[in-house]
Amino acid sequence: MQEGLSTYRLGYVANCLSLGLGASHTCRLASATPHRLEELIELNLSELEQILLFNEAHGIELFRIGSSLIPFGSHPVNTLPWWRTRASNFERLGRIARRSRQRLSLHPSPAAASLTSVHQRVRDAALAELRYSARVLDLLGQGPEARVVLHLGGAAPSRPEALDNARRMLDAMPEALRNRIVLEHDDKIWSAREVAPLAREQGLPWLADNLHHAIKPSEPEWPLEQLLRESAASWRVLDLRPKFHLASQKPEGRPGAHADRVDPEDFRAVVAALDGPADLMLEAKEKDLALFALRREATSVGRATTGEAVPT
């Protein structure tokens, strides 16, 4: 990277508000008949195509797919061989994403995928969810930079035992599945300083989140610059472009609640702390509208949110 220059790209999560589409339609478990699931899968894949085309038209190269793209994709109720019957759909979606350099990801909820649980049924369900998420990225022909973002989970019965549970689960995973995972610290249980050593020993990248770090800082605390530098190193050692989460606290919301948009001060602080090219996934309620707002902010201070290096 040239001195005084920084390259970064912005992305958004799941729903495209400009189009009014989310590609995440689902149903109640009791209504999840094969026919109903087929209808929802067709609808979601169609909406995802429209979102990817929208991203392409607007130069957006970072996007997180909603976990309900295939409703009950990891649940026994969905017995459809959707990965075969919809292979041509995924191939077409993958071509769009690749030609427009869109880096895709998924992020199962902590309830759906926990590494630390002592309960086998929870661990089995988590593994099924991770396999489903990784399969989606595989079907889309995404490279190794496309990851399933994963929180560790709870800390019961004790923190050391929970970490041992996570190690055992990661150790037992097939290599192809491990290669789709990135670990993330959270704002309630596991700090960045706790997640980083586990990721390092497992040979996995870990993802830094500025808002999580503000709500649950490491002890001793890392400045924002060090947080991003440590996280970036875990990506770069694997020859992957770093990716971070960027969010702002919702005014008067519970600690850690995402604001509608990213506060320009948070945006500027994160960009100023970058030590090289990186991708910033915006976790904001206004999704693509929040992204466009930051593009305008970037322009006003002489920065760009897409393309190559620009002056700081």
PDB file of C-alpha atoms in Angstrom:
ATOM      1  CA  MET A   1       0.000   0.000   0.000  1.00  0.00           C
ATOM      2  CA  GLN A   2       1.316   3.435  -0.866  1.00  0.00           C
ATOM      3  CA  GLU A   3       2.037   5.777   2.005  1.00  0.00           C
ATOM      4  CA  GLY A   4      -0.926   8.025   2.715  1.00  0.00           C
ATOM      5  CA  LEU A   5      -3.284   5.846   0.703  1.00  0.00           C
ATOM      6  CA  SER A   6      -5.995   3.461   1.850  1.00  0.00           C
ATOM      7  CA  THR A   7      -8.180   1.044  -0.096  1.00  0.00           C
ATOM      8  CA  TYR A   8     -11.489  -0.143   1.262  1.00  0.00           C
ATOM      9  CA  ARG A   9     -14.852  -1.347   0.037  1.00  0.00           C
ATOM     10  CA  LEU A  10     -18.253  -1.105   1.721  1.00  0.00           C
ATOM     11  CA  GLY A  11     -20.956  -3.755   1.819  1.00  0.00           C
ATOM     12  CA  TYR A  12     -24.338  -4.326   3.433  1.00  0.00           C
ATOM     13  CA  VAL A  13     -26.364  -7.118   4.966  1.00  0.00           C
ATOM     14  CA  ALA A  14     -29.150  -9.218   3.409  1.00  0.00           C
ATOM     15  CA  ASN A  15     -31.916  -6.745   2.531  1.00  0.00           C
ATOM     16  CA  CYS A  16     -31.758  -4.266  -0.336  1.00  0.00           C
ATOM     17  CA  LEU A  17     -34.096  -1.493   0.762  1.00  0.00           C
ATOM     18  CA  SER A  18     -33.794   0.309  -2.568  1.00  0.00           C
ATOM     19  CA  LEU A  19     -35.472  -2.695  -4.202  1.00  0.00           C
ATOM     20  CA  GLY A  20     -37.574  -3.779  -1.245  1.00  0.00           C
ATOM     21  CA  LEU A  21     -36.079  -7.280  -1.500  1.00  0.00           C
ATOM     22  CA  GLY A  22     -34.392  -9.583   1.002  1.00  0.00           C
ATOM     23  CA  ALA A  23     -34.176 -13.087  -0.504  1.00  0.00           C
ATOM     24  CA  SER A  24     -35.020 -14.463   2.947  1.00  0.00           C
ATOM     25  CA  HIS A  25     -38.665 -15.488   2.760  1.00  0.00           C
ATOM     26  CA  THR A  26     -39.490 -18.374   5.070  1.00  0.00           C
ATOM     27  CA  CYS A  27     -42.475 -19.969   6.776  1.00  0.00           C
ATOM     28  CA  ARG A  28     -43.509 -21.624  10.006  1.00  0.00           C
ATOM     29  CA  LEU A  29     -42.151 -25.100  10.631  1.00  0.00           C
ATOM     30  CA  ALA A  30     -45.686 -26.512  10.549  1.00  0.00           C
ATOM     31  CA  SER A  31     -46.164 -25.042   7.048  1.00  0.00           C
ATOM     32  CA  ALA A  32     -42.848 -26.262   5.627  1.00  0.00           C
ATOM     33  CA  THR A  33     -44.219 -28.736   3.111  1.00  0.00           C
ATOM     34  CA  PRO A  34     -42.030 -29.655   0.114  1.00  0.00           C
ATOM     35  CA  HIS A  35     -44.313 -27.647  -2.171  1.00  0.00           C
ATOM     36  CA  ARG A  36     -44.173 -24.557   0.034  1.00  0.00           C
ATOM     37  CA  LEU A  37     -40.402 -24.809   0.388  1.00  0.00           C
ATOM     38  CA  GLU A  38     -40.003 -25.090  -3.380  1.00  0.00           C
ATOM     39  CA  GLU A  39     -42.026 -21.899  -3.831  1.00  0.00           C
ATOM     40  CA  LEU A  40     -39.965 -20.010  -1.267  1.00  0.00           C
ATOM     41  CA  ILE A  41     -36.643 -21.217  -2.677  1.00  0.00           C
ATOM     42  CA  GLU A  42     -37.628 -20.084  -6.164  1.00  0.00           C
ATOM     43  CA  LEU A  43     -38.702 -16.689  -4.822  1.00  0.00           C
ATOM     44  CA  ASN A  44     -35.559 -16.186  -2.749  1.00  0.00           C
ATOM     45  CA  LEU A  45     -33.183 -17.145  -5.544  1.00  0.00           C
ATOM     46  CA  SER A  46     -35.008 -14.785  -7.894  1.00  0.00           C
ATOM     47  CA  GLU A  47     -34.715 -11.952  -5.385  1.00  0.00           C
ATOM     48  CA  LEU A  48     -31.036 -12.691  -4.764  1.00  0.00           C
ATOM     49  CA  GLU A  49     -30.408 -12.402  -8.500  1.00  0.00           C
ATOM     50  CA  GLN A  50     -32.043  -8.978  -8.526  1.00  0.00           C
ATOM     51  CA  ILE A  51     -29.976  -7.884  -5.514  1.00  0.00           C
ATOM     52  CA  LEU A  52     -26.704  -9.065  -7.051  1.00  0.00           C
ATOM     53  CA  LEU A  53     -27.540  -7.244 -10.280  1.00  0.00           C
ATOM     54  CA  PHE A  54     -28.353  -4.116  -8.264  1.00  0.00           C
ATOM     55  CA  ASN A  55     -25.019  -4.415  -6.473  1.00  0.00           C
ATOM     56  CA  GLU A  56     -23.254  -4.839  -9.807  1.00  0.00           C
ATOM     57  CA  ALA A  57     -24.924  -1.748 -11.231  1.00  0.00           C
ATOM     58  CA  HIS A  58     -23.921   0.314  -8.195  1.00  0.00           C
ATOM     59  CA  GLY A  59     -20.373  -0.967  -7.795  1.00  0.00           C
ATOM     60  CA  ILE A  60     -21.060  -2.749  -4.499  1.00  0.00           C
ATOM     61  CA  GLU A  61     -18.584  -5.608  -4.105  1.00  0.00           C
ATOM     62  CA  LEU A  62     -19.432  -6.851  -0.608  1.00  0.00           C
ATOM     63  CA  PHE A  63     -22.715  -8.492   0.399  1.00  0.00           C
ATOM     64  CA  ARG A  64     -23.996 -10.824   3.105  1.00  0.00           C
ATOM     65  CA  ILE A  65     -26.675 -13.303   2.046  1.00  0.00           C
ATOM     66  CA  GLY A  66     -29.499 -13.903   4.512  1.00  0.00           C
ATOM     67  CA  SER A  67     -29.366 -17.284   6.242  1.00  0.00           C
ATOM     68  CA  SER A  68     -32.920 -18.122   5.129  1.00  0.00           C
ATOM     69  CA  LEU A  69     -32.041 -18.108   1.423  1.00  0.00           C
ATOM     70  CA  ILE A  70     -32.991 -21.792   1.529  1.00  0.00           C
ATOM     71  CA  PRO A  71     -35.724 -21.971   4.173  1.00  0.00           C
ATOM     72  CA  PHE A  72     -34.881 -24.593   6.807  1.00  0.00           C
ATOM     73  CA  GLY A  73     -31.769 -25.324   4.787  1.00  0.00           C
ATOM     74  CA  SER A  74     -30.138 -27.097   7.743  1.00  0.00           C
ATOM     75  CA  HIS A  75     -33.316 -28.567   9.289  1.00  0.00           C
ATOM     76  CA  PRO A  76     -34.516 -32.156   8.799  1.00  0.00           C
ATOM     77  CA  VAL A  77     -37.919 -30.847   7.649  1.00  0.00           C
ATOM     78  CA  ASN A  78     -36.317 -29.718   4.368  1.00  0.00           C
ATOM     79  CA  THR A  79     -35.716 -32.969   2.513  1.00  0.00           C
ATOM     80  CA  LEU A  80     -35.458 -31.337  -0.916  1.00  0.00           C
ATOM     81  CA  PRO A  81     -32.195 -31.878  -2.851  1.00  0.00           C
ATOM     82  CA  TRP A  82     -32.187 -28.156  -3.578  1.00  0.00           C
ATOM     83  CA  TRP A  83     -28.445 -28.075  -4.289  1.00  0.00           C
ATOM     84  CA  ARG A  84     -29.080 -30.358  -7.301  1.00  0.00           C
ATOM     85  CA  THR A  85     -32.431 -29.133  -8.535  1.00  0.00           C
ATOM     86  CA  ARG A  86     -31.340 -25.489  -8.285  1.00  0.00           C
ATOM     87  CA  ALA A  87     -27.771 -25.952  -9.494  1.00  0.00           C
ATOM     88  CA  SER A  88     -28.386 -23.897 -12.645  1.00  0.00           C
ATOM     89  CA  ASN A  89     -29.803 -21.028 -10.550  1.00  0.00           C
ATOM     90  CA  PHE A  90     -26.736 -21.005  -8.336  1.00  0.00           C
ATOM     91  CA  GLU A  91     -24.460 -21.172 -11.362  1.00  0.00           C
ATOM     92  CA  ARG A  92     -26.135 -18.084 -12.850  1.00  0.00           C
ATOM     93  CA  LEU A  93     -25.965 -16.218  -9.514  1.00  0.00           C
ATOM     94  CA  GLY A  94     -22.328 -17.179  -9.123  1.00  0.00           C
ATOM     95  CA  ARG A  95     -21.466 -15.806 -12.569  1.00  0.00           C
ATOM     96  CA  ILE A  96     -23.024 -12.455 -11.675  1.00  0.00           C
ATOM     97  CA  ALA A  97     -21.141 -12.286  -8.380  1.00  0.00           C
ATOM     98  CA  ARG A  98     -17.803 -13.282  -9.876  1.00  0.00           C
ATOM     99  CA  ARG A  99     -17.911 -10.970 -12.872  1.00  0.00           C
ATOM    100  CA  SER A 100     -18.687  -8.029 -10.564  1.00  0.00           C
ATOM    101  CA  ARG A 101     -16.166  -9.134  -7.901  1.00  0.00           C
ATOM    102  CA  GLN A 102     -18.785  -9.473  -5.204  1.00  0.00           C
ATOM    103  CA  ARG A 103     -17.410 -11.039  -2.034  1.00  0.00           C
ATOM    104  CA  LEU A 104     -20.280 -12.917  -0.387  1.00  0.00           C
ATOM    105  CA  SER A 105     -20.794 -14.248   3.119  1.00  0.00           C
ATOM    106  CA  LEU A 106     -23.357 -15.699   5.513  1.00  0.00           C
ATOM    107  CA  HIS A 107     -23.725 -15.204   9.257  1.00  0.00           C
ATOM    108  CA  PRO A 108     -25.848 -17.764  11.135  1.00  0.00           C
ATOM    109  CA  SER A 109     -27.445 -16.511  14.322  1.00  0.00           C
ATOM    110  CA  PRO A 110     -25.701 -17.491  17.583  1.00  0.00           C
ATOM    111  CA  ALA A 111     -28.728 -19.634  18.377  1.00  0.00           C
ATOM    112  CA  ALA A 112     -28.279 -21.585  15.147  1.00  0.00           C
ATOM    113  CA  ALA A 113     -24.536 -22.203  15.352  1.00  0.00           C
ATOM    114  CA  SER A 114     -22.648 -22.458  18.642  1.00  0.00           C
ATOM    115  CA  LEU A 115     -19.151 -23.913  18.932  1.00  0.00           C
ATOM    116  CA  THR A 116     -19.019 -24.034  22.713  1.00  0.00           C
ATOM    117  CA  SER A 117     -22.182 -25.908  23.701  1.00  0.00           C
ATOM    118  CA  VAL A 118     -21.840 -29.055  25.826  1.00  0.00           C
ATOM    119  CA  HIS A 119     -25.079 -30.443  24.388  1.00  0.00           C
ATOM    120  CA  GLN A 120     -24.603 -32.798  21.445  1.00  0.00           C
ATOM    121  CA  ARG A 121     -27.927 -31.894  19.824  1.00  0.00           C
ATOM    122  CA  VAL A 122     -26.911 -28.230  19.790  1.00  0.00           C
ATOM    123  CA  ARG A 123     -23.528 -29.094  18.330  1.00  0.00           C
ATOM    124  CA  ASP A 124     -25.110 -31.306  15.676  1.00  0.00           C
ATOM    125  CA  ALA A 125     -27.525 -28.538  14.710  1.00  0.00           C
ATOM    126  CA  ALA A 126     -24.659 -26.040  14.538  1.00  0.00           C
ATOM    127  CA  LEU A 127     -22.658 -28.336  12.286  1.00  0.00           C
ATOM    128  CA  ALA A 128     -25.667 -28.785  10.002  1.00  0.00           C
ATOM    129  CA  GLU A 129     -26.105 -24.991   9.796  1.00  0.00           C
ATOM    130  CA  LEU A 130     -22.440 -24.480   8.957  1.00  0.00           C
ATOM    131  CA  ARG A 131     -22.550 -27.169   6.277  1.00  0.00           C
ATOM    132  CA  TYR A 132     -25.615 -25.530   4.745  1.00  0.00           C
ATOM    133  CA  SER A 133     -24.015 -22.070   4.773  1.00  0.00           C
ATOM    134  CA  ALA A 134     -20.743 -23.345   3.307  1.00  0.00           C
ATOM    135  CA  ARG A 135     -22.623 -25.235   0.611  1.00  0.00           C
ATOM    136  CA  VAL A 136     -24.333 -22.028  -0.514  1.00  0.00           C
ATOM    137  CA  LEU A 137     -20.959 -20.297  -0.929  1.00  0.00           C
ATOM    138  CA  ASP A 138     -19.544 -23.343  -2.710  1.00  0.00           C
ATOM    139  CA  LEU A 139     -22.481 -23.476  -5.132  1.00  0.00           C
ATOM    140  CA  LEU A 140     -21.940 -19.790  -5.895  1.00  0.00           C
ATOM    141  CA  GLY A 141     -18.333 -20.536  -6.833  1.00  0.00           C
ATOM    142  CA  GLN A 142     -16.947 -18.151  -4.235  1.00  0.00           C
ATOM    143  CA  GLY A 143     -13.236 -18.167  -3.444  1.00  0.00           C
ATOM    144  CA  PRO A 144     -11.621 -18.709  -0.030  1.00  0.00           C
ATOM    145  CA  GLU A 145     -12.228 -15.098   1.027  1.00  0.00           C
ATOM    146  CA  ALA A 146     -15.989 -15.836   1.218  1.00  0.00           C
ATOM    147  CA  ARG A 147     -16.672 -16.961   4.769  1.00  0.00           C
ATOM    148  CA  VAL A 148     -19.371 -18.035   7.191  1.00  0.00           C
ATOM    149  CA  VAL A 149     -19.103 -15.638  10.137  1.00  0.00           C
ATOM    150  CA  LEU A 150     -19.348 -17.445  13.441  1.00  0.00           C
ATOM    151  CA  HIS A 151     -19.566 -16.377  17.084  1.00  0.00           C
ATOM    152  CA  LEU A 152     -18.172 -18.806  19.655  1.00  0.00           C
ATOM    153  CA  GLY A 153     -21.369 -19.153  21.684  1.00  0.00           C
ATOM    154  CA  GLY A 154     -21.851 -19.303  25.444  1.00  0.00           C
ATOM    155  CA  ALA A 155     -19.319 -19.706  28.253  1.00  0.00           C
ATOM    156  CA  ALA A 156     -20.919 -22.502  30.287  1.00  0.00           C
ATOM    157  CA  PRO A 157     -20.029 -24.378  32.402  1.00  0.00           C
ATOM    158  CA  SER A 158     -16.821 -22.304  32.531  1.00  0.00           C
ATOM    159  CA  ARG A 159     -14.789 -20.252  30.092  1.00  0.00           C
ATOM    160  CA  PRO A 160     -11.909 -22.764  29.853  1.00  0.00           C
ATOM    161  CA  GLU A 161     -14.324 -25.653  29.312  1.00  0.00           C
ATOM    162  CA  ALA A 162     -16.290 -23.710  26.711  1.00  0.00           C
ATOM    163  CA  LEU A 163     -13.083 -22.957  24.801  1.00  0.00           C
ATOM    164  CA  ASP A 164     -12.127 -26.628  24.963  1.00  0.00           C
ATOM    165  CA  ASN A 165     -15.535 -27.520  23.507  1.00  0.00           C
ATOM    166  CA  ALA A 166     -14.928 -25.076  20.661  1.00  0.00           C
ATOM    167  CA  ARG A 167     -11.476 -26.542  20.005  1.00  0.00           C
ATOM    168  CA  ARG A 168     -12.839 -30.082  19.836  1.00  0.00           C
ATOM    169  CA  MET A 169     -15.620 -29.069  17.476  1.00  0.00           C
ATOM    170  CA  LEU A 170     -13.223 -27.207  15.179  1.00  0.00           C
ATOM    171  CA  ASP A 171     -10.695 -30.035  15.286  1.00  0.00           C
ATOM    172  CA  ALA A 172     -13.349 -32.517  14.164  1.00  0.00           C
ATOM    173  CA  MET A 173     -14.584 -30.436  11.230  1.00  0.00           C
ATOM    174  CA  PRO A 174     -13.728 -31.444   7.679  1.00  0.00           C
ATOM    175  CA  GLU A 175     -11.044 -29.206   6.206  1.00  0.00           C
ATOM    176  CA  ALA A 176     -13.361 -27.959   3.464  1.00  0.00           C
ATOM    177  CA  LEU A 177     -15.798 -26.708   6.093  1.00  0.00           C
ATOM    178  CA  ARG A 178     -13.117 -25.160   8.294  1.00  0.00           C
ATOM    179  CA  ASN A 179     -11.881 -23.242   5.269  1.00  0.00           C
ATOM    180  CA  ARG A 180     -15.221 -21.442   5.060  1.00  0.00           C
ATOM    181  CA  ILE A 181     -15.236 -20.194   8.668  1.00  0.00           C
ATOM    182  CA  VAL A 182     -14.195 -16.903  10.213  1.00  0.00           C
ATOM    183  CA  LEU A 183     -14.552 -16.363  13.968  1.00  0.00           C
ATOM    184  CA  GLU A 184     -15.917 -13.145  15.465  1.00  0.00           C
ATOM    185  CA  HIS A 185     -15.828 -11.690  18.962  1.00  0.00           C
ATOM    186  CA  ASP A 186     -19.110 -10.441  20.422  1.00  0.00           C
ATOM    187  CA  ASP A 187     -20.499  -7.754  22.706  1.00  0.00           C
ATOM    188  CA  LYS A 188     -21.612  -9.990  25.582  1.00  0.00           C
ATOM    189  CA  ILE A 189     -19.289 -12.937  26.251  1.00  0.00           C
ATOM    190  CA  TRP A 190     -16.088 -13.256  24.219  1.00  0.00           C
ATOM    191  CA  SER A 191     -13.730 -10.321  23.661  1.00  0.00           C
ATOM    192  CA  ALA A 192     -11.364  -9.954  20.740  1.00  0.00           C
ATOM    193  CA  ARG A 193      -8.378 -10.866  22.943  1.00  0.00           C
ATOM    194  CA  GLU A 194     -10.086 -14.190  23.754  1.00  0.00           C
ATOM    195  CA  VAL A 195     -11.127 -15.052  20.207  1.00  0.00           C
ATOM    196  CA  ALA A 196      -7.813 -14.147  18.573  1.00  0.00           C
ATOM    197  CA  PRO A 197      -5.686 -16.901  20.220  1.00  0.00           C
ATOM    198  CA  LEU A 198      -8.259 -19.580  19.400  1.00  0.00           C
ATOM    199  CA  ALA A 199      -8.362 -18.467  15.764  1.00  0.00           C
ATOM    200  CA  ARG A 200      -4.568 -18.370  15.614  1.00  0.00           C
ATOM    201  CA  GLU A 201      -4.099 -21.893  16.954  1.00  0.00           C
ATOM    202  CA  GLN A 202      -6.796 -23.191  14.608  1.00  0.00           C
ATOM    203  CA  GLY A 203      -5.326 -21.451  11.566  1.00  0.00           C
ATOM    204  CA  LEU A 204      -8.511 -19.414  11.061  1.00  0.00           C
ATOM    205  CA  PRO A 205      -9.065 -15.720  10.437  1.00  0.00           C
ATOM    206  CA  TRP A 206     -11.026 -13.699  12.962  1.00  0.00           C
ATOM    207  CA  LEU A 207     -13.203 -10.706  12.262  1.00  0.00           C
ATOM    208  CA  ALA A 208     -13.005  -7.415  14.178  1.00  0.00           C
ATOM    209  CA  ASP A 209     -16.186  -5.479  14.969  1.00  0.00           C
ATOM    210  CA  ASN A 210     -15.812  -1.873  16.156  1.00  0.00           C
ATOM    211  CA  LEU A 211     -19.140  -1.788  18.021  1.00  0.00           C
ATOM    212  CA  HIS A 212     -18.612  -5.130  19.768  1.00  0.00           C
ATOM    213  CA  HIS A 213     -15.200  -3.860  20.815  1.00  0.00           C
ATOM    214  CA  ALA A 214     -16.687  -0.654  22.214  1.00  0.00           C
ATOM    215  CA  ILE A 215     -19.306  -2.552  24.224  1.00  0.00           C
ATOM    216  CA  LYS A 216     -17.038  -5.390  25.396  1.00  0.00           C
ATOM    217  CA  PRO A 217     -13.435  -4.214  25.184  1.00  0.00           C
ATOM    218  CA  SER A 218     -10.527  -6.571  25.684  1.00  0.00           C
ATOM    219  CA  GLU A 219      -8.594  -6.595  28.937  1.00  0.00           C
ATOM    220  CA  PRO A 220      -6.090  -5.034  28.751  1.00  0.00           C
ATOM    221  CA  GLU A 221      -7.845  -2.945  26.150  1.00  0.00           C
ATOM    222  CA  TRP A 222      -6.704  -2.752  22.546  1.00  0.00           C
ATOM    223  CA  PRO A 223      -6.927   0.610  20.799  1.00  0.00           C
ATOM    224  CA  LEU A 224      -8.991   0.481  17.617  1.00  0.00           C
ATOM    225  CA  GLU A 225      -5.837   0.547  15.513  1.00  0.00           C
ATOM    226  CA  GLN A 226      -4.477  -2.552  17.247  1.00  0.00           C
ATOM    227  CA  LEU A 227      -7.837  -4.348  17.059  1.00  0.00           C
ATOM    228  CA  LEU A 228      -7.913  -3.932  13.284  1.00  0.00           C
ATOM    229  CA  ARG A 229      -4.229  -4.678  12.869  1.00  0.00           C
ATOM    230  CA  GLU A 230      -4.436  -7.937  14.833  1.00  0.00           C
ATOM    231  CA  SER A 231      -7.539  -9.027  12.931  1.00  0.00           C
ATOM    232  CA  ALA A 232      -6.081  -8.051   9.553  1.00  0.00           C
ATOM    233  CA  ALA A 233      -2.971 -10.121  10.225  1.00  0.00           C
ATOM    234  CA  SER A 234      -5.106 -13.250  10.708  1.00  0.00           C
ATOM    235  CA  TRP A 235      -6.520 -12.778   7.193  1.00  0.00           C
ATOM    236  CA  ARG A 236      -3.275 -11.798   5.522  1.00  0.00           C
ATOM    237  CA  VAL A 237      -1.363 -14.804   6.821  1.00  0.00           C
ATOM    238  CA  LEU A 238      -3.838 -16.841   4.739  1.00  0.00           C
ATOM    239  CA  ASP A 239      -3.333 -14.490   1.754  1.00  0.00           C
ATOM    240  CA  LEU A 240      -6.880 -13.163   2.143  1.00  0.00           C
ATOM    241  CA  ARG A 241      -8.135  -9.584   2.089  1.00  0.00           C
ATOM    242  CA  PRO A 242      -9.197  -8.557   5.623  1.00  0.00           C
ATOM    243  CA  LYS A 243     -12.844  -7.934   6.371  1.00  0.00           C
ATOM    244  CA  PHE A 244     -14.284  -6.089   9.362  1.00  0.00           C
ATOM    245  CA  HIS A 245     -17.730  -5.176  10.643  1.00  0.00           C
ATOM    246  CA  LEU A 246     -18.588  -1.496  10.957  1.00  0.00           C
ATOM    247  CA  ALA A 247     -21.552  -0.360  13.034  1.00  0.00           C
ATOM    248  CA  SER A 248     -22.711   2.422  15.350  1.00  0.00           C
ATOM    249  CA  GLN A 249     -24.627   2.281  18.607  1.00  0.00           C
ATOM    250  CA  LYS A 250     -28.359   2.925  18.269  1.00  0.00           C
ATOM    251  CA  PRO A 251     -29.239   6.014  20.306  1.00  0.00           C
ATOM    252  CA  GLU A 252     -31.185   4.978  23.403  1.00  0.00           C
ATOM    253  CA  GLY A 253     -31.032   1.347  22.300  1.00  0.00           C
ATOM    254  CA  ARG A 254     -29.655  -1.509  24.371  1.00  0.00           C
ATOM    255  CA  PRO A 255     -25.861  -1.633  24.395  1.00  0.00           C
ATOM    256  CA  GLY A 256     -24.723  -3.126  21.102  1.00  0.00           C
ATOM    257  CA  ALA A 257     -27.950  -2.408  19.193  1.00  0.00           C
ATOM    258  CA  HIS A 258     -27.223  -1.292  15.631  1.00  0.00           C
ATOM    259  CA  ALA A 259     -28.150   2.206  14.572  1.00  0.00           C
ATOM    260  CA  ASP A 260     -30.050   2.888  11.372  1.00  0.00           C
ATOM    261  CA  ARG A 261     -26.881   4.264   9.782  1.00  0.00           C
ATOM    262  CA  VAL A 262     -23.187   4.376  10.596  1.00  0.00           C
ATOM    263  CA  ASP A 263     -22.119   7.499  12.442  1.00  0.00           C
ATOM    264  CA  PRO A 264     -19.638   9.382  10.216  1.00  0.00           C
ATOM    265  CA  GLU A 265     -17.278   9.654  13.193  1.00  0.00           C
ATOM    266  CA  ASP A 266     -17.198   5.850  13.574  1.00  0.00           C
ATOM    267  CA  PHE A 267     -16.642   5.526   9.834  1.00  0.00           C
ATOM    268  CA  ARG A 268     -13.760   7.981   9.822  1.00  0.00           C
ATOM    269  CA  ALA A 269     -12.182   6.378  12.892  1.00  0.00           C
ATOM    270  CA  VAL A 270     -12.216   2.901  11.361  1.00  0.00           C
ATOM    271  CA  VAL A 271     -10.919   4.032   7.970  1.00  0.00           C
ATOM    272  CA  ALA A 272      -8.146   6.056   9.655  1.00  0.00           C
ATOM    273  CA  ALA A 273      -7.145   2.939  11.632  1.00  0.00           C
ATOM    274  CA  LEU A 274      -6.743   0.714   8.560  1.00  0.00           C
ATOM    275  CA  ASP A 275      -3.201  -0.455   7.880  1.00  0.00           C
ATOM    276  CA  GLY A 276      -3.915  -1.769   4.395  1.00  0.00           C
ATOM    277  CA  PRO A 277      -6.669  -2.762   1.941  1.00  0.00           C
ATOM    278  CA  ALA A 278      -9.788  -4.101   3.660  1.00  0.00           C
ATOM    279  CA  ASP A 279     -13.517  -4.659   3.301  1.00  0.00           C
ATOM    280  CA  LEU A 280     -16.043  -3.081   5.679  1.00  0.00           C
ATOM    281  CA  MET A 281     -19.389  -4.820   6.153  1.00  0.00           C
ATOM    282  CA  LEU A 282     -21.908  -2.280   7.401  1.00  0.00           C
ATOM    283  CA  GLU A 283     -24.229  -3.620  10.072  1.00  0.00           C
ATOM    284  CA  ALA A 284     -26.855  -0.901   9.904  1.00  0.00           C
ATOM    285  CA  LYS A 285     -30.639  -1.095   9.850  1.00  0.00           C
ATOM    286  CA  GLU A 286     -30.889   0.970   6.668  1.00  0.00           C
ATOM    287  CA  LYS A 287     -28.720  -1.516   4.740  1.00  0.00           C
ATOM    288  CA  ASP A 288     -27.826  -0.232   1.260  1.00  0.00           C
ATOM    289  CA  LEU A 289     -29.191   3.222   2.096  1.00  0.00           C
ATOM    290  CA  ALA A 290     -26.651   3.434   4.916  1.00  0.00           C
ATOM    291  CA  LEU A 291     -23.948   2.442   2.441  1.00  0.00           C
ATOM    292  CA  PHE A 292     -24.915   5.168  -0.005  1.00  0.00           C
ATOM    293  CA  ALA A 293     -24.961   7.686   2.866  1.00  0.00           C
ATOM    294  CA  LEU A 294     -21.371   6.747   3.740  1.00  0.00           C
ATOM    295  CA  ARG A 295     -20.341   7.070   0.119  1.00  0.00           C
ATOM    296  CA  ARG A 296     -21.580  10.636   0.214  1.00  0.00           C
ATOM    297  CA  GLU A 297     -19.716  11.177   3.477  1.00  0.00           C
ATOM    298  CA  ALA A 298     -16.564   9.732   1.945  1.00  0.00           C
ATOM    299  CA  THR A 299     -16.839  12.040  -1.044  1.00  0.00           C
ATOM    300  CA  SER A 300     -17.256  15.046   1.223  1.00  0.00           C
ATOM    301  CA  VAL A 301     -13.935  14.324   2.936  1.00  0.00           C
ATOM    302  CA  GLY A 302     -12.066  13.359  -0.227  1.00  0.00           C
ATOM    303  CA  ARG A 303     -12.400   9.571   0.037  1.00  0.00           C
ATOM    304  CA  ALA A 304     -14.034   6.884  -2.091  1.00  0.00           C
ATOM    305  CA  THR A 305     -15.665   3.686  -0.899  1.00  0.00           C
ATOM    306  CA  THR A 306     -15.065   1.641  -4.020  1.00  0.00           C
ATOM    307  CA  GLY A 307     -12.190   1.109  -6.367  1.00  0.00           C
ATOM    308  CA  GLU A 308      -8.504   1.283  -5.620  1.00  0.00           C
ATOM    309  CA  ALA A 309      -6.335   3.422  -3.376  1.00  0.00           C
ATOM    310  CA  VAL A 310      -7.498   6.972  -2.736  1.00  0.00           C
ATOM    311  CA  PRO A 311      -5.848   9.846  -0.817  1.00  0.00           C
ATOM    312  CA  THR A 312      -6.410   9.977   2.936  1.00  0.00           C
TER     313      THR A 312
END
